[in-house]
Amino acid sequence: MGEFELIRRFFQRPARRAVLGVGDDCALLAPAPGMQLAVSTDMLVEGRHFFADTDARRLGHKALAVNLSDLAACGARPLGFTLALALPGADEAWLGEFARGLLALADAHDCELIGGDTTRGPLNLCITVFGEVPAGQALLRSGAHAGDDLWVSGCPGQARLALEALQGQLCLPPALLGALQARLEAPTPRLALGQALRGIASSALDLSDGLLGDLGHILEQSRVGARIDTRHTTALLASSLPGLDALPPELLRQATLAGGDDYELCFTAPPDRREAVQAAGRASATAVTCIGSIEARHGLRLLGPDGNMLTERWASYDHFAAR
Ligand code: ADP
Ligand code: MG
């Protein structure tokens, strides 16, 4: 199977919303009047972002999900995406499963594959997504104000527990491991929530590297500080799946604060919009939990198990940090 047959068989489908899809030198998108294009790129590298034996269908899902999560964090609606693939070979069974996971998520969010590039090389998946958002309404990292509530969607920390178990550092009952592994390998991009939060949230981002590190971006770009009550974050994780409450609370706390790969939204909103945030959560069938507040004083303050202030230094994942 040559390069062009591979593209035609697995990735070429008739254009729907795009003016022109796969097959020419460029795809053509026609943004609606009054809309801004939201664009984001994320790359997944074998051995770095996923294990070599990861299920191909889930990998297809995740490659797109992490990109859609960026659109969600901006409150954008997906339009289309491009796929740049380096493949060690044309393994038809693998490609079939990969495309199935990828295109199922794409269809679920009406986000069409409009182009890409295919080359031979170590397995590497790079997607660029395009979305639209009404001009001036994108949710940004820079809008948090002192006094705002701090919220998260879902249960940050689940993906980290799965990773610890898969790396042999934590022993979990099979059913629990399976549920956590599904969160790690097939995260849910919170698109409906992101769009519902337009005009309500003052700032937002998605959690890819861990709550504390990612929140740090909001704090820096909004020039504010924050306080998190880790009793809320730890309890959220402990109660999210049967059996998790049996794990050491300190492990749960660390997973919620420093664990990456959750692709939940972290956002801020004024306290008088609490009801509106809850309504956005209900409308998008997504759990939202207030975990703290934004403060004028710079820095991050963490309340520990007894309501005391934690003093440890926490670091989120940084690909180029000195180790
Ligand atoms: P060019 O030589 O102009 O870069 P290619 O020959 O690489 O174009 O690709 C041919 C067409 O197939 C283009 O429309 C390109 O966008 C599309 N394409 C290539 N690889 C993929 C892929 N993995 N998924 C979707 N479309 C792809
Ligand atoms: Mg090319």
CSV table of C-alpha atoms and ligand atoms in Angstrom, one decimal:
chain,number,residue,atom,x,y,z
A,1,MET,CA,0.0,0.0,0.0
A,2,GLY,CA,1.5,3.3,-1.1
A,3,GLU,CA,1.3,6.7,0.6
A,4,PHE,CA,-1.6,7.9,-1.5
A,5,GLU,CA,-3.6,4.7,-1.2
A,6,LEU,CA,-3.1,4.8,2.6
A,7,ILE,CA,-4.5,8.4,2.7
A,8,ARG,CA,-7.4,7.6,0.5
A,9,ARG,CA,-8.3,4.4,2.4
A,10,PHE,CA,-8.0,5.6,5.9
A,11,PHE,CA,-8.3,9.3,6.0
A,12,GLN,CA,-10.0,10.7,2.9
A,13,ARG,CA,-13.7,11.4,3.2
A,14,PRO,CA,-16.1,13.7,1.4
A,15,ALA,CA,-15.9,17.3,2.7
A,16,ARG,CA,-18.9,18.4,4.6
A,17,ARG,CA,-18.7,21.9,6.1
A,18,ALA,CA,-15.3,22.7,4.6
A,19,VAL,CA,-15.3,24.2,1.2
A,20,LEU,CA,-12.5,21.8,0.2
A,21,GLY,CA,-11.1,18.8,2.2
A,22,VAL,CA,-8.4,16.2,1.7
A,23,GLY,CA,-6.9,15.9,-1.8
A,24,ASP,CA,-5.6,19.3,-3.0
A,25,ASP,CA,-2.7,21.4,-1.9
A,26,CYS,CA,-4.7,23.3,0.6
A,27,ALA,CA,-8.0,22.7,2.4
A,28,LEU,CA,-10.4,25.6,2.3
A,29,LEU,CA,-12.5,26.7,5.3
A,30,ALA,CA,-15.0,29.5,5.2
A,31,PRO,CA,-15.4,31.0,8.7
A,32,ALA,CA,-18.9,32.4,9.3
A,33,PRO,CA,-19.2,36.2,9.5
A,34,GLY,CA,-18.5,37.6,13.0
A,35,MET,CA,-16.5,34.5,14.1
A,36,GLN,CA,-12.9,34.2,14.9
A,37,LEU,CA,-10.8,31.1,14.0
A,38,ALA,CA,-9.4,29.3,17.1
A,39,VAL,CA,-6.3,27.2,16.1
A,40,SER,CA,-4.3,24.8,18.2
A,41,THR,CA,-1.7,22.1,17.7
A,42,ASP,CA,-0.7,19.1,19.9
A,43,MET,CA,1.7,16.4,19.1
A,44,LEU,CA,1.8,12.8,20.6
A,45,VAL,CA,5.2,11.0,20.5
A,46,GLU,CA,5.6,7.3,21.1
A,47,GLY,CA,7.5,6.6,24.3
A,48,ARG,CA,7.0,10.2,25.5
A,49,HIS,CA,3.2,10.6,25.5
A,50,PHE,CA,2.0,7.1,25.2
A,51,PHE,CA,3.3,3.5,25.6
A,52,ALA,CA,4.3,1.7,22.4
A,53,ASP,CA,1.6,-1.0,23.0
A,54,THR,CA,-1.3,1.5,23.6
A,55,ASP,CA,-4.5,0.4,21.9
A,56,ALA,CA,-4.6,2.0,18.4
A,57,ARG,CA,-8.3,3.0,18.6
A,58,ARG,CA,-7.8,4.8,21.9
A,59,LEU,CA,-4.7,6.5,20.5
A,60,GLY,CA,-6.7,7.8,17.6
A,61,HIS,CA,-9.2,9.1,20.1
A,62,LYS,CA,-6.6,10.7,22.3
A,63,ALA,CA,-4.7,12.4,19.5
A,64,LEU,CA,-7.8,14.3,18.6
A,65,ALA,CA,-9.2,14.6,22.2
A,66,VAL,CA,-6.2,16.6,23.5
A,67,ASN,CA,-6.5,19.0,20.6
A,68,LEU,CA,-10.3,19.4,21.0
A,69,SER,CA,-9.6,20.0,24.7
A,70,ASP,CA,-7.7,23.2,23.7
A,71,LEU,CA,-10.7,24.4,21.7
A,72,ALA,CA,-12.9,23.6,24.7
A,73,ALA,CA,-10.7,25.7,27.0
A,74,CYS,CA,-11.2,28.7,24.7
A,75,GLY,CA,-15.0,28.2,24.4
A,76,ALA,CA,-14.7,27.4,20.7
A,77,ARG,CA,-16.8,25.1,18.6
A,78,PRO,CA,-14.8,22.6,16.4
A,79,LEU,CA,-14.8,23.0,12.6
A,80,GLY,CA,-12.0,20.7,11.3
A,81,PHE,CA,-8.5,19.4,11.8
A,82,THR,CA,-5.4,18.3,10.0
A,83,LEU,CA,-3.4,15.2,10.8
A,84,ALA,CA,0.4,14.9,10.3
A,85,LEU,CA,1.5,11.3,10.8
A,86,ALA,CA,4.9,9.7,10.9
A,87,LEU,CA,4.4,5.9,10.7
A,88,PRO,CA,7.1,3.2,11.0
A,89,GLY,CA,5.1,1.2,8.4
A,90,ALA,CA,1.7,0.8,6.8
A,91,ASP,CA,0.2,-1.7,9.3
A,92,GLU,CA,-3.4,-1.9,8.0
A,93,ALA,CA,-4.9,-3.4,11.1
A,94,TRP,CA,-3.3,-0.7,13.2
A,95,LEU,CA,-4.3,2.1,10.8
A,96,GLY,CA,-7.9,0.8,10.6
A,97,GLU,CA,-8.3,0.9,14.4
A,98,PHE,CA,-6.5,4.3,14.7
A,99,ALA,CA,-8.7,5.8,12.1
A,100,ARG,CA,-11.8,4.4,13.7
A,101,GLY,CA,-11.0,5.9,17.1
A,102,LEU,CA,-10.0,9.2,15.6
A,103,LEU,CA,-12.9,9.6,13.2
A,104,ALA,CA,-15.5,8.4,15.8
A,105,LEU,CA,-14.5,11.3,18.1
A,106,ALA,CA,-14.4,13.7,15.1
A,107,ASP,CA,-17.9,12.7,14.0
A,108,ALA,CA,-19.2,13.0,17.6
A,109,HIS,CA,-18.1,16.7,17.6
A,110,ASP,CA,-18.8,17.4,13.9
A,111,CYS,CA,-15.1,18.1,13.4
A,112,GLU,CA,-13.9,17.0,9.9
A,113,LEU,CA,-10.5,15.9,8.8
A,114,ILE,CA,-9.5,18.4,6.1
A,115,GLY,CA,-5.9,17.5,5.3
A,116,GLY,CA,-2.5,16.4,6.7
A,117,ASP,CA,0.8,14.9,5.8
A,118,THR,CA,2.0,11.3,5.9
A,119,THR,CA,5.5,10.2,6.1
A,120,ARG,CA,7.6,7.2,7.3
A,121,GLY,CA,9.3,7.6,10.6
A,122,PRO,CA,9.1,6.8,14.3
A,123,LEU,CA,5.4,6.9,15.4
A,124,ASN,CA,4.4,10.5,15.9
A,125,LEU,CA,0.9,12.0,15.7
A,126,CYS,CA,0.5,15.7,15.2
A,127,ILE,CA,-3.0,17.3,14.9
A,128,THR,CA,-3.9,20.9,14.3
A,129,VAL,CA,-7.6,21.8,15.1
A,130,PHE,CA,-9.6,24.7,13.8
A,131,GLY,CA,-12.6,26.0,15.6
A,132,GLU,CA,-14.7,29.1,15.7
A,133,VAL,CA,-15.8,31.4,18.5
A,134,PRO,CA,-17.8,34.6,18.3
A,135,ALA,CA,-15.4,37.6,17.9
A,136,GLY,CA,-14.1,38.7,21.3
A,137,GLN,CA,-15.8,35.9,23.3
A,138,ALA,CA,-12.9,33.4,23.5
A,139,LEU,CA,-12.1,32.3,27.1
A,140,LEU,CA,-8.5,33.3,27.9
A,141,ARG,CA,-5.9,32.6,30.6
A,142,SER,CA,-5.6,36.3,31.3
A,143,GLY,CA,-9.1,37.2,32.7
A,144,ALA,CA,-9.1,36.0,36.3
A,145,HIS,CA,-9.8,38.6,39.0
A,146,ALA,CA,-9.2,38.6,42.8
A,147,GLY,CA,-12.4,37.3,44.4
A,148,ASP,CA,-13.3,34.9,41.6
A,149,ASP,CA,-14.1,31.3,42.4
A,150,LEU,CA,-11.8,28.7,41.1
A,151,TRP,CA,-13.5,25.7,39.4
A,152,VAL,CA,-12.6,22.4,37.8
A,153,SER,CA,-14.6,20.0,35.7
A,154,GLY,CA,-14.6,16.2,36.3
A,155,CYS,CA,-12.0,14.7,38.6
A,156,PRO,CA,-8.4,15.8,38.1
A,157,GLY,CA,-5.9,13.1,39.2
A,158,GLN,CA,-7.6,10.0,37.6
A,159,ALA,CA,-5.1,9.8,34.7
A,160,ARG,CA,-2.1,10.1,37.0
A,161,LEU,CA,-3.3,7.1,39.1
A,162,ALA,CA,-3.7,5.1,36.0
A,163,LEU,CA,-0.2,6.0,34.9
A,164,GLU,CA,1.3,5.1,38.3
A,165,ALA,CA,-0.5,1.7,38.1
A,166,LEU,CA,0.7,1.0,34.5
A,167,GLN,CA,4.2,1.8,35.5
A,168,GLY,CA,4.0,-0.7,38.3
A,169,GLN,CA,4.1,1.8,41.1
A,170,LEU,CA,0.6,1.2,42.4
A,171,CYS,CA,-1.4,-1.9,42.6
A,172,LEU,CA,-5.2,-1.5,41.9
A,173,PRO,CA,-8.0,-4.0,41.5
A,174,PRO,CA,-8.6,-4.8,37.7
A,175,ALA,CA,-12.0,-3.1,37.5
A,176,LEU,CA,-10.6,0.1,39.0
A,177,LEU,CA,-7.5,0.1,36.9
A,178,GLY,CA,-9.6,-0.4,33.8
A,179,ALA,CA,-11.8,2.6,34.6
A,180,LEU,CA,-8.8,4.8,35.3
A,181,GLN,CA,-7.0,3.6,32.3
A,182,ALA,CA,-9.9,4.6,30.1
A,183,ARG,CA,-9.6,8.2,31.5
A,184,LEU,CA,-5.9,8.2,30.7
A,185,GLU,CA,-6.2,6.7,27.2
A,186,ALA,CA,-9.5,8.1,26.1
A,187,PRO,CA,-10.1,11.5,27.8
A,188,THR,CA,-13.3,13.5,27.2
A,189,PRO,CA,-12.8,16.9,25.7
A,190,ARG,CA,-15.2,19.3,27.6
A,191,LEU,CA,-16.4,21.1,24.5
A,192,ALA,CA,-20.0,21.6,25.5
A,193,LEU,CA,-18.9,23.0,28.9
A,194,GLY,CA,-16.4,25.3,27.4
A,195,GLN,CA,-19.0,26.8,25.0
A,196,ALA,CA,-21.6,27.1,27.8
A,197,LEU,CA,-19.0,29.0,29.9
A,198,ARG,CA,-18.7,31.8,27.4
A,199,GLY,CA,-19.8,35.0,29.0
A,200,ILE,CA,-19.6,33.4,32.5
A,201,ALA,CA,-16.0,32.3,33.1
A,202,SER,CA,-13.5,35.0,33.5
A,203,SER,CA,-10.6,32.8,32.5
A,204,ALA,CA,-10.0,29.1,31.5
A,205,LEU,CA,-7.5,26.5,30.4
A,206,ASP,CA,-7.4,22.8,30.0
A,207,LEU,CA,-5.4,20.6,32.4
A,208,SER,CA,-2.7,18.7,30.5
A,209,ASP,CA,0.4,19.0,32.7
A,210,GLY,CA,-1.2,19.0,36.2
A,211,LEU,CA,-3.5,21.4,38.1
A,212,LEU,CA,-0.9,23.4,40.0
A,213,GLY,CA,1.4,24.0,37.0
A,214,ASP,CA,-1.5,24.7,34.6
A,215,LEU,CA,-3.2,27.0,37.1
A,216,GLY,CA,0.1,28.8,37.4
A,217,HIS,CA,-0.4,30.0,33.7
A,218,ILE,CA,-3.7,31.6,34.7
A,219,LEU,CA,-2.2,33.2,37.7
A,220,GLU,CA,0.8,34.5,35.8
A,221,GLN,CA,-1.2,35.8,32.8
A,222,SER,CA,-3.9,37.3,35.0
A,223,ARG,CA,-1.4,38.7,37.6
A,224,VAL,CA,-3.2,37.2,40.5
A,225,GLY,CA,-2.7,34.5,43.2
A,226,ALA,CA,-5.0,31.7,44.4
A,227,ARG,CA,-5.9,29.5,47.3
A,228,ILE,CA,-7.0,25.9,46.8
A,229,ASP,CA,-8.6,23.8,49.5
A,230,THR,CA,-7.0,20.4,48.8
A,231,ARG,CA,-9.7,18.7,50.9
A,232,HIS,CA,-12.1,19.5,48.0
A,233,THR,CA,-9.8,18.2,45.3
A,234,THR,CA,-8.8,15.1,47.2
A,235,ALA,CA,-12.4,14.3,48.2
A,236,LEU,CA,-13.5,14.8,44.5
A,237,LEU,CA,-11.0,12.1,43.4
A,238,ALA,CA,-11.6,9.8,46.3
A,239,SER,CA,-15.3,9.6,45.6
A,240,SER,CA,-15.1,9.5,41.8
A,241,LEU,CA,-14.8,5.7,41.4
A,242,PRO,CA,-15.5,2.8,43.8
A,243,GLY,CA,-12.4,1.7,45.6
A,244,LEU,CA,-10.5,5.0,45.3
A,245,ASP,CA,-11.3,6.0,48.8
A,246,ALA,CA,-9.2,3.1,50.0
A,247,LEU,CA,-6.0,4.6,48.6
A,248,PRO,CA,-3.8,6.7,50.9
A,249,PRO,CA,-5.1,10.3,51.0
A,250,GLU,CA,-1.7,11.7,50.4
A,251,LEU,CA,-1.4,9.8,47.1
A,252,LEU,CA,-4.8,11.1,46.0
A,253,ARG,CA,-3.8,14.7,47.0
A,254,GLN,CA,-0.6,14.4,44.9
A,255,ALA,CA,-2.4,13.0,41.9
A,256,THR,CA,-5.0,15.8,41.9
A,257,LEU,CA,-2.4,18.6,42.3
A,258,ALA,CA,0.6,17.3,40.2
A,259,GLY,CA,-0.9,14.7,37.9
A,260,GLY,CA,-1.2,15.5,34.2
A,261,ASP,CA,-3.2,14.2,31.2
A,262,ASP,CA,-6.7,14.8,32.6
A,263,TYR,CA,-7.9,17.2,30.0
A,264,GLU,CA,-10.4,18.7,32.4
A,265,LEU,CA,-11.2,22.4,32.3
A,266,CYS,CA,-9.9,24.7,35.1
A,267,PHE,CA,-11.7,28.1,35.1
A,268,THR,CA,-12.5,31.1,37.2
A,269,ALA,CA,-15.8,33.0,37.5
A,270,PRO,CA,-17.1,35.8,39.7
A,271,PRO,CA,-19.0,34.5,42.8
A,272,ASP,CA,-22.2,36.0,41.7
A,273,ARG,CA,-22.1,33.7,38.6
A,274,ARG,CA,-22.1,30.5,40.7
A,275,GLU,CA,-25.6,29.6,39.7
A,276,ALA,CA,-24.7,30.2,36.1
A,277,VAL,CA,-21.6,28.0,36.3
A,278,GLN,CA,-23.7,25.2,37.9
A,279,ALA,CA,-26.3,25.6,35.1
A,280,ALA,CA,-23.5,25.4,32.4
A,281,GLY,CA,-22.4,22.2,34.1
A,282,ARG,CA,-25.9,20.7,34.0
A,283,ALA,CA,-26.5,21.9,30.4
A,284,SER,CA,-23.3,20.1,29.3
A,285,ALA,CA,-23.8,17.1,31.6
A,286,THR,CA,-20.4,17.8,33.1
A,287,ALA,CA,-19.6,17.9,36.8
A,288,VAL,CA,-18.1,21.2,38.0
A,289,THR,CA,-16.6,21.8,41.4
A,290,CYS,CA,-15.4,24.9,43.2
A,291,ILE,CA,-12.0,24.1,44.6
A,292,GLY,CA,-10.8,27.5,45.8
A,293,SER,CA,-10.6,31.2,45.0
A,294,ILE,CA,-8.5,33.8,43.2
A,295,GLU,CA,-6.6,36.3,45.5
A,296,ALA,CA,-4.9,39.6,44.8
A,297,ARG,CA,-1.7,38.3,46.6
A,298,HIS,CA,0.6,36.5,44.2
A,299,GLY,CA,1.5,32.9,44.6
A,300,LEU,CA,-0.5,29.8,45.3
A,301,ARG,CA,-1.7,28.8,48.8
A,302,LEU,CA,-2.8,25.2,49.5
A,303,LEU,CA,-4.9,24.2,52.4
A,304,GLY,CA,-4.1,20.7,53.6
A,305,PRO,CA,-6.0,17.9,55.4
A,306,ASP,CA,-6.7,19.9,58.6
A,307,GLY,CA,-7.3,23.2,56.9
A,308,ASN,CA,-3.6,24.1,57.6
A,309,MET,CA,-1.4,25.7,55.0
A,310,LEU,CA,0.8,23.2,53.0
A,311,THR,CA,4.3,24.3,52.4
A,312,GLU,CA,5.7,21.8,50.0
A,313,ARG,CA,6.9,22.9,46.5
A,314,TRP,CA,4.9,21.2,43.7
A,315,ALA,CA,6.0,20.9,40.1
A,316,SER,CA,4.0,20.0,37.1
A,317,TYR,CA,5.3,18.2,34.1
A,318,ASP,CA,7.9,20.1,32.0
A,319,HIS,CA,9.5,18.3,29.0
A,320,PHE,CA,12.7,20.3,29.3
A,321,ALA,CA,13.0,20.7,33.0
A,322,ALA,CA,16.4,19.8,34.4
A,323,ARG,CA,16.0,16.5,36.3
B,1,ADP,P1,1.5,17.9,-0.7
B,1,ADP,O1,2.5,17.1,-1.5
B,1,ADP,O2,0.9,19.0,-1.4
B,1,ADP,O3,2.1,18.2,0.7
B,1,ADP,P2,0.5,15.4,0.0
B,1,ADP,O4,0.8,14.6,-1.2
B,1,ADP,O5,1.4,15.3,1.2
B,1,ADP,O6,0.3,16.9,-0.4
B,1,ADP,O7,-1.0,15.0,0.5
B,1,ADP,C1,-2.0,14.8,-0.5
B,1,ADP,C2,-3.3,15.2,0.1
B,1,ADP,O8,-3.6,14.3,1.2
B,1,ADP,C3,-3.3,16.6,0.7
B,1,ADP,O9,-4.6,17.2,0.5
B,1,ADP,C4,-3.1,16.4,2.2
B,1,ADP,O10,-3.7,17.4,3.0
B,1,ADP,C5,-3.8,15.0,2.4
B,1,ADP,N1,-3.2,14.2,3.5
B,1,ADP,C6,-1.9,13.7,3.6
B,1,ADP,N2,-1.8,13.0,4.7
B,1,ADP,C7,-3.0,13.0,5.3
B,1,ADP,C8,-3.4,12.5,6.5
B,1,ADP,N3,-2.7,11.7,7.3
B,1,ADP,N4,-4.7,12.7,6.9
B,1,ADP,C9,-5.5,13.5,6.1
B,1,ADP,N5,-5.1,14.0,4.9
B,1,ADP,C10,-3.9,13.8,4.5
B,2,MG,MG,2.9,16.6,1.8
